[in-house]
Amino acid sequence: FRSATKQNLFKDPTFPASDTSLFFNYSTPLSQFRGEISWLRPQEICSAPRLFSDNPQEVQVKQGILGDCWFLCACVALQKSKYLLTKVIPPGQPSWTDETYTGCFTCQVWQFGHWVEVTIDDRLPCLGGKLCFSQCQTEDVFWLPLLEKVYAKVHGSYEQLWAGQVADALVDLTGGLAERWTLKDPGRSMERERTGRVLEKMIFRRLMNLKERCVISCSVLSSRQGASELGEFHAFIVSDMLHLSRVLGKEIILLRIRNPWGRRCWKGHWREGGQGWSQLDPVVASELLSQIQEGEFWVEEEEFFKEFDEITIGFPVTEDGELQSLYTGTLLQGDYS
């Protein structure tokens, strides 16, 4: 199958498998891989590639050597909404096991007020025969690296995806709205800081009720004691919030955070083996630690607001393609389909 059709597979002349598609001005750490990256199609990377897993919602997205965590956080919106997933990646396209497969895929991205079709070939950047940018933790699933290539084409190159705002990617992938607010304001007085923090916590707790329907992301803008990642910016996914009782009876709120880099980077009190877990019943603590997957960690709410700089949340989109208010749940006027 491979040898018979390889010569006839689509090669995108507008986004070729070359350095012009990888680099913009060689100004990011990606430039150190110049000359080392090869381009392979999914069937050259694994024996049985597929576009989606049986349950796309359960597959973790994982960042590679490209600094586009902001984009990957937004991709989680597609896992939460069947409507958005089929809108961005239209179903029915021939893939690797189909006789009509031609080596190309078409996605839709929201640009300047409407959905724009973007077609790519399926040659993907690799190092040592493996994907070097984004991938699903289930390595034979390829919707994520293909969508990342579409987004790189829209921006002109992969390098131009290095560092960005989660809110921008959320708008591009949902056709909706996103809200971002800062948790740090150097100009606020101590009293205003305390008052503002109480209000922020109240709003955030309410918005966490939407966690199953929209993306909630948090960001670190500079190196911190807690989240020590390389570089000055990194975005994370907030996936859960739990209200628990301490051993001494006082309530504690824990947040479940996912790092797109796929490794646990947290060094705070609630890291694995941290002293925070002694505040909970040992059975509860053991259960919570057993739940986390690769790249996930728990953070206490007070620690969260101290260590993270920004929160971004995408407005929910119904399965009918209608945008909802974050705060009231009412449908917002306008055509987002």
PDB file of N, CA and C in Angstrom, residues 233-278:
ATOM      1  N   PHE A 233       7.253  32.006  30.136  1.00  0.00           N
ATOM      2  CA  PHE A 233       5.802  31.862  30.049  1.00  0.00           C
ATOM      3  C   PHE A 233       5.452  30.396  29.878  1.00  0.00           C
ATOM      4  N   HIS A 234       4.450  29.965  30.623  1.00  0.00           N
ATOM      5  CA  HIS A 234       3.956  28.609  30.411  1.00  0.00           C
ATOM      6  C   HIS A 234       2.495  28.557  30.818  1.00  0.00           C
ATOM      7  N   ALA A 235       1.697  27.872  30.020  1.00  0.00           N
ATOM      8  CA  ALA A 235       0.261  27.762  30.264  1.00  0.00           C
ATOM      9  C   ALA A 235      -0.091  26.344  30.690  1.00  0.00           C
ATOM     10  N   PHE A 236      -1.059  26.240  31.585  1.00  0.00           N
ATOM     11  CA  PHE A 236      -1.513  24.973  32.138  1.00  0.00           C
ATOM     12  C   PHE A 236      -3.033  24.881  32.007  1.00  0.00           C
ATOM     13  N   ILE A 237      -3.569  23.680  32.156  1.00  0.00           N
ATOM     14  CA  ILE A 237      -5.008  23.450  32.176  1.00  0.00           C
ATOM     15  C   ILE A 237      -5.459  23.210  33.618  1.00  0.00           C
ATOM     16  N   VAL A 238      -6.530  23.881  34.022  1.00  0.00           N
ATOM     17  CA  VAL A 238      -7.162  23.605  35.316  1.00  0.00           C
ATOM     18  C   VAL A 238      -8.312  22.641  35.043  1.00  0.00           C
ATOM     19  N   SER A 239      -8.206  21.415  35.528  1.00  0.00           N
ATOM     20  CA  SER A 239      -9.183  20.390  35.144  1.00  0.00           C
ATOM     21  C   SER A 239     -10.187  20.035  36.230  1.00  0.00           C
ATOM     22  N   ASP A 240      -9.895  20.380  37.488  1.00  0.00           N
ATOM     23  CA  ASP A 240     -10.842  20.001  38.534  1.00  0.00           C
ATOM     24  C   ASP A 240     -10.628  20.849  39.781  1.00  0.00           C
ATOM     25  N   MET A 241     -11.663  20.918  40.609  1.00  0.00           N
ATOM     26  CA  MET A 241     -11.607  21.593  41.908  1.00  0.00           C
ATOM     27  C   MET A 241     -12.345  20.730  42.919  1.00  0.00           C
ATOM     28  N   LEU A 242     -11.700  20.473  44.061  1.00  0.00           N
ATOM     29  CA  LEU A 242     -12.308  19.650  45.105  1.00  0.00           C
ATOM     30  C   LEU A 242     -12.359  20.410  46.421  1.00  0.00           C
ATOM     31  N   HIS A 243     -13.501  20.333  47.106  1.00  0.00           N
ATOM     32  CA  HIS A 243     -13.658  20.878  48.453  1.00  0.00           C
ATOM     33  C   HIS A 243     -13.493  19.711  49.427  1.00  0.00           C
ATOM     34  N   LEU A 244     -12.473  19.771  50.262  1.00  0.00           N
ATOM     35  CA  LEU A 244     -12.154  18.666  51.159  1.00  0.00           C
ATOM     36  C   LEU A 244     -12.069  19.152  52.600  1.00  0.00           C
ATOM     37  N   SER A 245     -12.118  18.210  53.537  1.00  0.00           N
ATOM     38  CA  SER A 245     -11.962  18.528  54.953  1.00  0.00           C
ATOM     39  C   SER A 245     -10.578  18.101  55.411  1.00  0.00           C
ATOM     40  N   ARG A 246      -9.897  19.006  56.099  1.00  0.00           N
ATOM     41  CA  ARG A 246      -8.609  18.654  56.691  1.00  0.00           C
ATOM     42  C   ARG A 246      -8.836  17.701  57.872  1.00  0.00           C
ATOM     43  N   VAL A 247      -7.760  17.110  58.342  1.00  0.00           N
ATOM     44  CA  VAL A 247      -7.817  16.241  59.515  1.00  0.00           C
ATOM     45  C   VAL A 247      -8.359  17.011  60.709  1.00  0.00           C
ATOM     46  N   LEU A 248      -8.003  18.296  60.806  1.00  0.00           N
ATOM     47  CA  LEU A 248      -8.438  19.126  61.926  1.00  0.00           C
ATOM     48  C   LEU A 248      -9.817  19.739  61.710  1.00  0.00           C
ATOM     49  N   GLY A 249     -10.467  19.416  60.581  1.00  0.00           N
ATOM     50  CA  GLY A 249     -11.841  19.837  60.369  1.00  0.00           C
ATOM     51  C   GLY A 249     -12.040  21.020  59.451  1.00  0.00           C
ATOM     52  N   LYS A 250     -11.037  21.835  59.247  1.00  0.00           N
ATOM     53  CA  LYS A 250     -11.176  23.020  58.397  1.00  0.00           C
ATOM     54  C   LYS A 250     -11.196  22.619  56.918  1.00  0.00           C
ATOM     55  N   GLU A 251     -12.008  23.346  56.127  1.00  0.00           N
ATOM     56  CA  GLU A 251     -12.116  23.034  54.694  1.00  0.00           C
ATOM     57  C   GLU A 251     -10.852  23.452  53.946  1.00  0.00           C
ATOM     58  N   ILE A 252     -10.520  22.682  52.931  1.00  0.00           N
ATOM     59  CA  ILE A 252      -9.416  23.032  52.041  1.00  0.00           C
ATOM     60  C   ILE A 252      -9.875  22.786  50.606  1.00  0.00           C
ATOM     61  N   ILE A 253      -9.428  23.639  49.692  1.00  0.00           N
ATOM     62  CA  ILE A 253      -9.800  23.519  48.282  1.00  0.00           C
ATOM     63  C   ILE A 253      -8.555  23.182  47.474  1.00  0.00           C
ATOM     64  N   LEU A 254      -8.622  22.076  46.733  1.00  0.00           N
ATOM     65  CA  LEU A 254      -7.509  21.653  45.888  1.00  0.00           C
ATOM     66  C   LEU A 254      -7.896  21.768  44.419  1.00  0.00           C
ATOM     67  N   LEU A 255      -6.943  22.212  43.608  1.00  0.00           N
ATOM     68  CA  LEU A 255      -7.130  22.327  42.165  1.00  0.00           C
ATOM     69  C   LEU A 255      -6.235  21.316  41.468  1.00  0.00           C
ATOM     70  N   ARG A 256      -6.787  20.682  40.465  1.00  0.00           N
ATOM     71  CA  ARG A 256      -6.031  19.705  39.675  1.00  0.00           C
ATOM     72  C   ARG A 256      -5.532  20.398  38.413  1.00  0.00           C
ATOM     73  N   ILE A 257      -4.221  20.410  38.227  1.00  0.00           N
ATOM     74  CA  ILE A 257      -3.579  21.151  37.139  1.00  0.00           C
ATOM     75  C   ILE A 257      -2.869  20.176  36.209  1.00  0.00           C
ATOM     76  N   ARG A 258      -2.957  20.448  34.917  1.00  0.00           N
ATOM     77  CA  ARG A 258      -2.276  19.608  33.927  1.00  0.00           C
ATOM     78  C   ARG A 258      -1.246  20.443  33.164  1.00  0.00           C
ATOM     79  N   ASN A 259      -0.056  19.910  33.061  1.00  0.00           N
ATOM     80  CA  ASN A 259       1.034  20.562  32.342  1.00  0.00           C
ATOM     81  C   ASN A 259       1.131  19.968  30.933  1.00  0.00           C
ATOM     82  N   PRO A 260       0.945  20.775  29.864  1.00  0.00           N
ATOM     83  CA  PRO A 260       1.030  20.223  28.501  1.00  0.00           C
ATOM     84  C   PRO A 260       2.371  19.582  28.179  1.00  0.00           C
ATOM     85  N   TRP A 261       3.413  19.945  28.916  1.00  0.00           N
ATOM     86  CA  TRP A 261       4.703  19.314  28.679  1.00  0.00           C
ATOM     87  C   TRP A 261       4.715  17.857  29.111  1.00  0.00           C
ATOM     88  N   GLY A 262       3.666  17.433  29.820  1.00  0.00           N
ATOM     89  CA  GLY A 262       3.545  16.023  30.163  1.00  0.00           C
ATOM     90  C   GLY A 262       4.462  15.568  31.271  1.00  0.00           C
ATOM     91  N   ARG A 263       4.909  16.499  32.103  1.00  0.00           N
ATOM     92  CA  ARG A 263       5.706  16.088  33.258  1.00  0.00           C
ATOM     93  C   ARG A 263       5.284  16.917  34.467  1.00  0.00           C
ATOM     94  N   ARG A 264       5.474  16.350  35.627  1.00  0.00           N
ATOM     95  CA  ARG A 264       5.096  17.044  36.854  1.00  0.00           C
ATOM     96  C   ARG A 264       6.202  18.022  37.230  1.00  0.00           C
ATOM     97  N   CYS A 265       5.850  19.296  37.289  1.00  0.00           N
ATOM     98  CA  CYS A 265       6.856  20.321  37.530  1.00  0.00           C
ATOM     99  C   CYS A 265       6.626  21.037  38.849  1.00  0.00           C
ATOM    100  N   TRP A 266       5.587  20.669  39.571  1.00  0.00           N
ATOM    101  CA  TRP A 266       5.204  21.428  40.751  1.00  0.00           C
ATOM    102  C   TRP A 266       6.103  21.096  41.936  1.00  0.00           C
ATOM    103  N   LYS A 267       6.565  22.142  42.625  1.00  0.00           N
ATOM    104  CA  LYS A 267       7.448  21.955  43.774  1.00  0.00           C
ATOM    105  C   LYS A 267       6.832  22.512  45.054  1.00  0.00           C
ATOM    106  N   GLY A 268       5.527  22.775  45.011  1.00  0.00           N
ATOM    107  CA  GLY A 268       4.843  23.340  46.168  1.00  0.00           C
ATOM    108  C   GLY A 268       4.503  22.292  47.215  1.00  0.00           C
ATOM    109  N   HIS A 269       3.683  22.701  48.205  1.00  0.00           N
ATOM    110  CA  HIS A 269       3.372  21.840  49.348  1.00  0.00           C
ATOM    111  C   HIS A 269       2.591  20.592  48.959  1.00  0.00           C
ATOM    112  N   TRP A 270       1.883  20.640  47.797  1.00  0.00           N
ATOM    113  CA  TRP A 270       1.030  19.522  47.416  1.00  0.00           C
ATOM    114  C   TRP A 270       1.622  18.696  46.280  1.00  0.00           C
ATOM    115  N   ARG A 271       2.921  18.807  46.093  1.00  0.00           N
ATOM    116  CA  ARG A 271       3.592  17.908  45.153  1.00  0.00           C
ATOM    117  C   ARG A 271       3.561  16.494  45.737  1.00  0.00           C
ATOM    118  N   GLU A 272       3.895  15.532  44.903  1.00  0.00           N
ATOM    119  CA  GLU A 272       3.947  14.153  45.405  1.00  0.00           C
ATOM    120  C   GLU A 272       5.014  14.061  46.492  1.00  0.00           C
ATOM    121  N   GLY A 273       4.628  13.642  47.675  1.00  0.00           N
ATOM    122  CA  GLY A 273       5.551  13.588  48.800  1.00  0.00           C
ATOM    123  C   GLY A 273       5.646  14.885  49.579  1.00  0.00           C
ATOM    124  N   GLY A 274       4.868  15.909  49.180  1.00  0.00           N
ATOM    125  CA  GLY A 274       4.902  17.202  49.855  1.00  0.00           C
ATOM    126  C   GLY A 274       4.183  17.175  51.195  1.00  0.00           C
ATOM    127  N   GLN A 275       4.475  18.184  52.033  1.00  0.00           N
ATOM    128  CA  GLN A 275       3.931  18.200  53.395  1.00  0.00           C
ATOM    129  C   GLN A 275       2.437  18.508  53.443  1.00  0.00           C
ATOM    130  N   GLY A 276       1.883  19.057  52.357  1.00  0.00           N
ATOM    131  CA  GLY A 276       0.459  19.383  52.348  1.00  0.00           C
ATOM    132  C   GLY A 276      -0.432  18.174  52.566  1.00  0.00           C
ATOM    133  N   TRP A 277      -0.007  17.011  52.079  1.00  0.00           N
ATOM    134  CA  TRP A 277      -0.854  15.818  52.154  1.00  0.00           C
ATOM    135  C   TRP A 277      -1.067  15.339  53.582  1.00  0.00           C
ATOM    136  N   SER A 278      -0.210  15.760  54.504  1.00  0.00           N
ATOM    137  CA  SER A 278      -0.382  15.362  55.904  1.00  0.00           C
ATOM    138  C   SER A 278      -1.613  16.006  56.531  1.00  0.00           C
TER     139      SER A 278
END
